[in-house]
Amino acid sequence: MTKFRWLILFGPLVLFAALVVFLLKGLGSDPTELDSALIDEPVPQFEASDLYDTEVLYDQSILQEGPVLMNVWATWCPTCRAEHEFLNELASRGVPIVGLNYKDDSRQKAVKWLNTLGDPYVINLFDPKGKIAFEFGVYGAPETYFIDHKGVIRYRHVGDVNQRNWSNKLQGIYQQLVEEAK
Amino acid sequence: MIRGLLVAFSAVFMLVFTASAENENSYQFENEQQRATYRQLIKELRCPKCQNQNIADSNAPLAEDMRDRTYQMLKEGQSREAIIEFMVARYGDFVHYQPPFTTITSILWWGPLFIVIIGIGTAVGLTRKKKAAVELTQEERQRLEQLRKSGDE
């Protein structure tokens, strides 16, 4: 009987504390940042032409010899402009990044952007209708996908890549993929 | 005054009507059933970009792409379920306004029932306790007897 009494007295308190922890966790999360549905899935099949030369064609095999990053960008996207310099820096440190030019205003504009701001990408994919991006579940730009050496998508970052989130989180994820490939 | 209001109302109504009709203008359906399925699907699918809007209401380019894809797949003869599955595979459960029943979402169904059961249990427990007969000790019984007698006098 006394045990039961304790349960009645403190049960609600414990439930309340659990609720507070649950709601506090929700308070810090960004609802616009969605988890990708393709985590731990192989990269989808696609066929894309090169941004510089539309005669050159690529398929998903270019992403199957990772670890490699795939960055979704466009000239109409201000945040892409903000992260571009840091992508250049990552490229100079030897991080391979594939660029996916997503529904850009025109091919010329995108090429001009890379010529003036520098080209951090090992390969430039041209996706004027957003068909490839649709297969990846892209819902905005910029987005960066982390793909391992087996061609499996392991992480998706939404928003710009910068020094802060690279050191805090993203570098760790990339390094782990590099370790796994050894 | 009333006439002015009426004119304004009908103008707004017509604007709304033409706006919603415009979304479909470029689409040619084979029959009314296909059109109905399309309309139902774009109401059920959620836009990942402008959250809290379905792809019928949203003007985001992504919602447009999703409507296009829905239309194309319907034209190819794909079923409602196949289209939903296709979208969920790319954009996650988030994209469908009817979440599937999984271990995590089951709490949404069972949670309220669980709380009601706790409530009823507590209420029943508390009322029963009050009804329970009070046992008197030998001493108390004697004292009660005394009090009764003294009351009679």
Short mmCIF file of C-alpha atoms in Angstrom, two decimals:
data_model
loop_
_atom_site.label_atom_id
_atom_site.label_comp_id
_atom_site.label_asym_id
_atom_site.label_seq_id
_atom_site.Cartn_x
_atom_site.Cartn_y
_atom_site.Cartn_z
CA MET A 1 0.00 0.00 0.00
CA THR A 2 2.76 2.46 0.89
CA LYS A 3 4.61 1.60 -2.33
CA PHE A 4 1.49 2.39 -4.30
CA ARG A 5 1.18 5.69 -2.45
CA TRP A 6 4.68 6.72 -3.51
CA LEU A 7 3.85 5.89 -7.08
CA ILE A 8 0.76 8.12 -6.97
CA LEU A 9 2.69 10.95 -5.33
CA PHE A 10 5.80 10.94 -7.51
CA GLY A 11 4.63 9.28 -10.73
CA PRO A 12 3.17 12.51 -12.14
CA LEU A 13 6.35 14.40 -11.22
CA VAL A 14 8.49 11.90 -13.12
CA LEU A 15 6.13 12.10 -16.12
CA PHE A 16 6.28 15.88 -15.99
CA ALA A 17 10.09 15.85 -15.89
CA ALA A 18 10.17 13.53 -18.92
CA LEU A 19 7.82 15.87 -20.77
CA VAL A 20 10.03 18.89 -19.94
CA VAL A 21 13.14 17.11 -21.27
CA PHE A 22 11.27 16.11 -24.45
CA LEU A 23 9.96 19.64 -25.09
CA LEU A 24 13.31 21.29 -24.29
CA LYS A 25 14.94 19.10 -26.91
CA GLY A 26 12.37 20.26 -29.45
CA LEU A 27 13.04 23.90 -28.57
CA GLY A 28 16.61 23.77 -29.87
CA SER A 29 15.88 21.96 -33.14
CA ASP A 30 15.31 23.68 -36.47
CA PRO A 31 12.09 22.39 -38.06
CA THR A 32 13.20 23.44 -41.55
CA GLU A 33 16.15 21.04 -41.35
CA LEU A 34 14.84 17.70 -42.50
CA ASP A 35 16.61 14.38 -42.25
CA SER A 36 17.28 12.96 -45.66
CA ALA A 37 15.24 9.90 -46.59
CA LEU A 38 18.30 8.56 -48.41
CA ILE A 39 20.62 8.14 -45.43
CA ASP A 40 22.36 4.75 -45.69
CA GLU A 41 20.95 4.29 -49.18
CA PRO A 42 23.13 3.98 -52.31
CA VAL A 43 23.29 7.05 -54.54
CA PRO A 44 20.37 7.06 -56.99
CA GLN A 45 20.93 6.39 -60.68
CA PHE A 46 21.21 9.41 -62.91
CA GLU A 47 22.68 10.72 -66.11
CA ALA A 48 23.97 14.26 -66.31
CA SER A 49 25.98 16.41 -68.64
CA ASP A 50 29.04 18.40 -67.69
CA LEU A 51 28.42 22.04 -66.82
CA TYR A 52 31.24 23.29 -69.07
CA ASP A 53 30.73 20.85 -71.93
CA THR A 54 27.25 19.41 -72.47
CA GLU A 55 28.70 16.73 -74.75
CA VAL A 56 30.41 15.08 -71.78
CA LEU A 57 28.07 12.77 -69.85
CA TYR A 58 28.35 11.31 -66.37
CA ASP A 59 26.36 8.80 -64.36
CA GLN A 60 26.16 7.70 -60.70
CA SER A 61 29.48 5.83 -60.94
CA ILE A 62 31.38 9.10 -60.38
CA LEU A 63 29.98 9.14 -56.82
CA GLN A 64 30.73 5.50 -56.10
CA GLU A 65 34.44 5.90 -55.53
CA GLY A 66 34.26 8.13 -52.48
CA PRO A 67 34.50 9.36 -49.94
CA VAL A 68 33.25 12.39 -51.78
CA LEU A 69 31.05 15.38 -51.07
CA MET A 70 28.27 16.46 -53.39
CA ASN A 71 27.36 20.13 -53.13
CA VAL A 72 24.08 21.41 -54.58
CA TRP A 73 24.32 25.03 -55.68
CA ALA A 74 22.98 27.72 -58.01
CA THR A 75 23.80 31.32 -58.89
CA TRP A 76 20.35 32.47 -57.65
CA CYS A 77 21.19 31.21 -54.16
CA PRO A 78 22.82 33.83 -51.88
CA THR A 79 23.86 31.27 -49.27
CA CYS A 80 25.79 29.41 -51.98
CA ARG A 81 27.75 32.60 -52.61
CA ALA A 82 28.47 32.79 -48.87
CA GLU A 83 29.85 29.27 -48.65
CA HIS A 84 31.76 29.32 -51.92
CA GLU A 85 35.01 30.63 -50.50
CA PHE A 86 35.04 27.96 -47.85
CA LEU A 87 34.42 25.28 -50.47
CA ASN A 88 37.47 26.61 -52.32
CA GLU A 89 39.45 26.22 -49.14
CA LEU A 90 38.21 22.65 -48.60
CA ALA A 91 39.18 21.82 -52.19
CA SER A 92 42.67 23.21 -51.62
CA ARG A 93 42.94 20.96 -48.54
CA GLY A 94 42.23 17.99 -50.80
CA VAL A 95 38.55 17.31 -50.05
CA PRO A 96 36.95 16.06 -53.28
CA ILE A 97 33.66 17.85 -53.96
CA VAL A 98 31.31 17.16 -56.86
CA GLY A 99 29.18 20.17 -57.79
CA LEU A 100 25.55 19.81 -58.79
CA ASN A 101 24.33 22.96 -60.47
CA TYR A 102 20.64 23.00 -59.54
CA LYS A 103 18.00 24.68 -61.74
CA ASP A 104 20.19 27.64 -62.54
CA ASP A 105 19.03 30.61 -64.58
CA SER A 106 21.43 29.71 -67.38
CA ARG A 107 24.51 27.59 -68.02
CA GLN A 108 26.54 30.66 -69.01
CA LYS A 109 25.79 32.35 -65.70
CA ALA A 110 26.96 29.30 -63.75
CA VAL A 111 30.17 28.99 -65.78
CA LYS A 112 30.87 32.69 -65.30
CA TRP A 113 30.38 32.31 -61.54
CA LEU A 114 32.95 29.49 -61.39
CA ASN A 115 35.39 31.44 -63.57
CA THR A 116 35.26 34.52 -61.37
CA LEU A 117 34.93 32.94 -57.90
CA GLY A 118 37.03 29.84 -58.50
CA ASP A 119 35.96 26.25 -59.12
CA PRO A 120 36.22 24.00 -56.04
CA TYR A 121 34.60 21.03 -57.78
CA VAL A 122 36.33 17.95 -59.18
CA ILE A 123 33.32 17.37 -61.46
CA ASN A 124 30.55 19.80 -62.36
CA LEU A 125 27.12 18.29 -63.01
CA PHE A 126 24.52 20.33 -64.85
CA ASP A 127 20.91 19.80 -63.70
CA PRO A 128 18.83 22.56 -65.33
CA LYS A 129 15.43 20.92 -64.62
CA GLY A 130 16.30 19.66 -61.14
CA LYS A 131 15.77 16.05 -62.22
CA ILE A 132 18.87 14.64 -60.53
CA ALA A 133 18.26 16.74 -57.44
CA PHE A 134 14.74 15.28 -57.22
CA GLU A 135 16.23 11.79 -57.05
CA PHE A 136 18.38 12.91 -54.12
CA GLY A 137 15.45 14.54 -52.33
CA VAL A 138 16.95 18.03 -52.57
CA TYR A 139 14.52 20.66 -51.28
CA GLY A 140 16.69 23.75 -51.42
CA ALA A 141 20.16 25.04 -52.02
CA PRO A 142 22.78 24.74 -50.73
CA GLU A 143 22.79 21.14 -49.60
CA THR A 144 25.86 18.95 -49.16
CA TYR A 145 25.81 15.15 -49.29
CA PHE A 146 28.51 12.98 -47.71
CA ILE A 147 29.04 9.82 -49.74
CA ASP A 148 31.26 6.95 -48.62
CA HIS A 149 33.64 4.74 -50.67
CA LYS A 150 30.85 2.28 -51.45
CA GLY A 151 28.66 5.00 -52.94
CA VAL A 152 26.29 5.09 -49.96
CA ILE A 153 24.87 8.43 -48.78
CA ARG A 154 25.82 8.79 -45.13
CA TYR A 155 24.88 12.34 -44.23
CA ARG A 156 23.16 15.39 -45.62
CA HIS A 157 23.95 18.92 -44.50
CA VAL A 158 21.32 21.60 -45.22
CA GLY A 159 22.54 25.20 -45.46
CA ASP A 160 26.00 26.63 -45.93
CA VAL A 161 29.20 24.83 -45.02
CA ASN A 162 31.48 27.14 -43.05
CA GLN A 163 34.55 26.99 -40.85
CA ARG A 164 32.45 26.66 -37.70
CA ASN A 165 30.15 23.77 -38.65
CA TRP A 166 33.00 22.08 -40.52
CA SER A 167 35.21 21.96 -37.42
CA ASN A 168 32.33 21.21 -35.07
CA LYS A 169 30.67 18.41 -36.95
CA LEU A 170 31.20 17.92 -40.65
CA GLN A 171 34.94 17.30 -40.60
CA GLY A 172 34.41 14.45 -38.14
CA ILE A 173 31.87 12.85 -40.45
CA TYR A 174 34.19 13.22 -43.45
CA GLN A 175 37.21 11.87 -41.55
CA GLN A 176 35.23 8.81 -40.51
CA LEU A 177 34.42 8.10 -44.15
CA VAL A 178 38.10 8.49 -45.03
CA GLU A 179 39.03 6.03 -42.25
CA GLU A 180 36.45 3.51 -43.46
CA ALA A 181 37.84 3.65 -46.99
CA LYS A 182 41.32 2.62 -45.84
CA MET B 1 -22.47 50.40 -50.45
CA ILE B 2 -23.80 46.83 -50.52
CA ARG B 3 -23.36 46.72 -54.27
CA GLY B 4 -19.74 47.81 -53.89
CA LEU B 5 -19.12 45.07 -51.37
CA LEU B 6 -20.71 42.51 -53.66
CA VAL B 7 -18.52 43.58 -56.55
CA ALA B 8 -15.43 43.39 -54.34
CA PHE B 9 -16.43 39.95 -53.09
CA SER B 10 -17.03 38.54 -56.53
CA ALA B 11 -13.72 40.02 -57.73
CA VAL B 12 -11.84 38.29 -54.92
CA PHE B 13 -13.76 35.08 -55.53
CA MET B 14 -12.91 35.13 -59.21
CA LEU B 15 -9.24 35.78 -58.45
CA VAL B 16 -9.11 32.80 -56.10
CA PHE B 17 -10.96 30.64 -58.58
CA THR B 18 -8.73 31.50 -61.54
CA ALA B 19 -5.61 31.05 -59.39
CA SER B 20 -6.55 27.50 -58.44
CA ALA B 21 -7.64 26.63 -61.94
CA GLU B 22 -4.42 27.95 -63.38
CA ASN B 23 -2.40 25.21 -61.69
CA GLU B 24 -4.14 22.62 -63.81
CA ASN B 25 -4.41 24.41 -67.11
CA SER B 26 -1.39 22.79 -68.69
CA TYR B 27 -2.44 19.31 -67.63
CA GLN B 28 -4.62 17.15 -69.84
CA PHE B 29 -6.28 14.25 -68.09
CA GLU B 30 -7.62 11.14 -69.77
CA ASN B 31 -10.71 10.98 -67.64
CA GLU B 32 -12.42 12.56 -64.64
CA GLN B 33 -11.21 9.85 -62.31
CA GLN B 34 -7.59 10.60 -63.15
CA ARG B 35 -8.22 14.27 -62.50
CA ALA B 36 -9.82 13.44 -59.15
CA THR B 37 -6.85 11.26 -58.15
CA TYR B 38 -4.50 14.07 -59.13
CA ARG B 39 -6.41 16.61 -57.05
CA GLN B 40 -6.48 14.29 -54.07
CA LEU B 41 -2.76 13.54 -54.33
CA ILE B 42 -1.65 17.17 -54.50
CA LYS B 43 -3.71 17.86 -51.38
CA GLU B 44 -2.19 14.93 -49.51
CA LEU B 45 1.43 15.58 -50.44
CA ARG B 46 3.29 18.11 -48.36
CA CYS B 47 5.80 20.60 -49.69
CA PRO B 48 9.22 20.10 -48.03
CA LYS B 49 10.26 23.65 -48.84
CA CYS B 50 7.34 25.68 -47.53
CA GLN B 51 6.37 23.44 -44.69
CA ASN B 52 2.74 23.37 -43.55
CA GLN B 53 1.51 23.75 -47.11
CA ASN B 54 0.51 20.96 -49.42
CA ILE B 55 1.82 20.98 -52.97
CA ALA B 56 -1.56 22.15 -54.26
CA ASP B 57 -1.34 25.38 -52.27
CA SER B 58 2.37 26.04 -52.50
CA ASN B 59 3.90 28.17 -55.21
CA ALA B 60 7.44 27.03 -54.43
CA PRO B 61 9.34 25.78 -57.50
CA LEU B 62 9.81 22.46 -55.74
CA ALA B 63 6.03 22.07 -55.25
CA GLU B 64 5.65 22.76 -58.96
CA ASP B 65 8.17 20.02 -59.76
CA MET B 66 6.31 17.64 -57.49
CA ARG B 67 2.98 18.43 -59.14
CA ASP B 68 4.61 17.85 -62.53
CA ARG B 69 5.98 14.52 -61.39
CA THR B 70 2.62 13.49 -59.92
CA TYR B 71 0.93 14.32 -63.23
CA GLN B 72 3.55 12.49 -65.28
CA MET B 73 3.32 9.38 -63.15
CA LEU B 74 -0.48 9.37 -63.37
CA LYS B 75 -0.21 9.64 -67.16
CA GLU B 76 2.14 6.65 -67.11
CA GLY B 77 -0.66 4.75 -65.43
CA GLN B 78 0.94 4.51 -61.99
CA SER B 79 -1.29 4.03 -58.97
CA ARG B 80 -1.91 6.49 -56.14
CA GLU B 81 0.08 4.28 -53.74
CA ALA B 82 3.03 4.04 -56.14
CA ILE B 83 3.22 7.83 -56.41
CA ILE B 84 3.10 8.32 -52.65
CA GLU B 85 5.76 5.65 -52.20
CA PHE B 86 7.94 7.36 -54.83
CA MET B 87 7.73 10.71 -53.02
CA VAL B 88 8.29 9.21 -49.56
CA ALA B 89 11.37 7.33 -50.82
CA ARG B 90 12.95 10.65 -51.80
CA TYR B 91 11.60 13.14 -49.29
CA GLY B 92 10.75 10.93 -46.29
CA ASP B 93 7.51 10.38 -44.34
CA PHE B 94 7.42 14.16 -43.89
CA VAL B 95 6.09 14.56 -47.42
CA HIS B 96 2.83 12.69 -46.79
CA TYR B 97 0.11 14.20 -44.62
CA GLN B 98 -0.96 10.73 -43.45
CA PRO B 99 1.96 9.42 -41.41
CA PRO B 100 2.42 5.63 -41.38
CA PHE B 101 1.82 3.60 -38.23
CA THR B 102 5.28 2.79 -36.83
CA THR B 103 6.69 2.20 -33.36
CA ILE B 104 7.50 5.88 -32.98
CA THR B 105 4.19 7.22 -34.28
CA SER B 106 2.19 4.63 -32.32
CA ILE B 107 2.58 6.88 -29.25
CA LEU B 108 0.27 9.38 -30.98
CA TRP B 109 -2.52 6.80 -31.05
CA TRP B 110 -1.90 4.96 -27.80
CA GLY B 111 -0.68 7.91 -25.73
CA PRO B 112 -4.09 9.57 -25.19
CA LEU B 113 -5.74 6.21 -24.44
CA PHE B 114 -2.98 5.49 -21.91
CA ILE B 115 -3.58 8.84 -20.20
CA VAL B 116 -7.36 8.26 -20.04
CA ILE B 117 -6.79 4.83 -18.48
CA ILE B 118 -4.47 6.36 -15.84
CA GLY B 119 -7.12 8.99 -15.12
CA ILE B 120 -9.93 6.46 -14.70
CA GLY B 121 -7.68 4.24 -12.59
CA THR B 122 -6.78 7.11 -10.28
CA ALA B 123 -10.41 8.21 -9.95
CA VAL B 124 -11.60 4.68 -9.16
CA GLY B 125 -8.74 4.17 -6.69
CA LEU B 126 -9.49 7.39 -4.82
CA THR B 127 -13.28 6.82 -4.52
CA ARG B 128 -12.82 3.23 -3.34
CA LYS B 129 -10.49 4.32 -0.61
CA LYS B 130 -13.11 6.73 0.76
CA LYS B 131 -15.81 4.03 0.85
CA ALA B 132 -13.67 1.51 2.69
CA ALA B 133 -15.14 0.70 6.16
CA VAL B 134 -13.19 2.05 9.09
CA GLU B 135 -12.09 -0.69 11.47
CA LEU B 136 -12.37 0.26 15.15
CA THR B 137 -10.15 -1.12 17.81
CA GLN B 138 -11.56 -2.68 20.98
CA GLU B 139 -10.87 0.51 22.93
CA GLU B 140 -12.53 2.75 20.38
CA ARG B 141 -15.62 0.51 20.34
CA GLN B 142 -15.96 0.78 24.09
CA ARG B 143 -15.55 4.53 23.95
CA LEU B 144 -18.22 4.73 21.24
CA GLU B 145 -20.57 2.65 23.35
CA GLN B 146 -19.99 4.99 26.29
CA LEU B 147 -20.65 8.05 24.23
CA ARG B 148 -23.88 6.58 22.94
CA LYS B 149 -25.10 5.79 26.42
CA SER B 150 -24.20 9.25 27.70
CA GLY B 151 -26.06 10.72 24.77
CA ASP B 152 -29.22 8.79 25.68
CA GLU B 153 -29.37 10.23 29.18
#
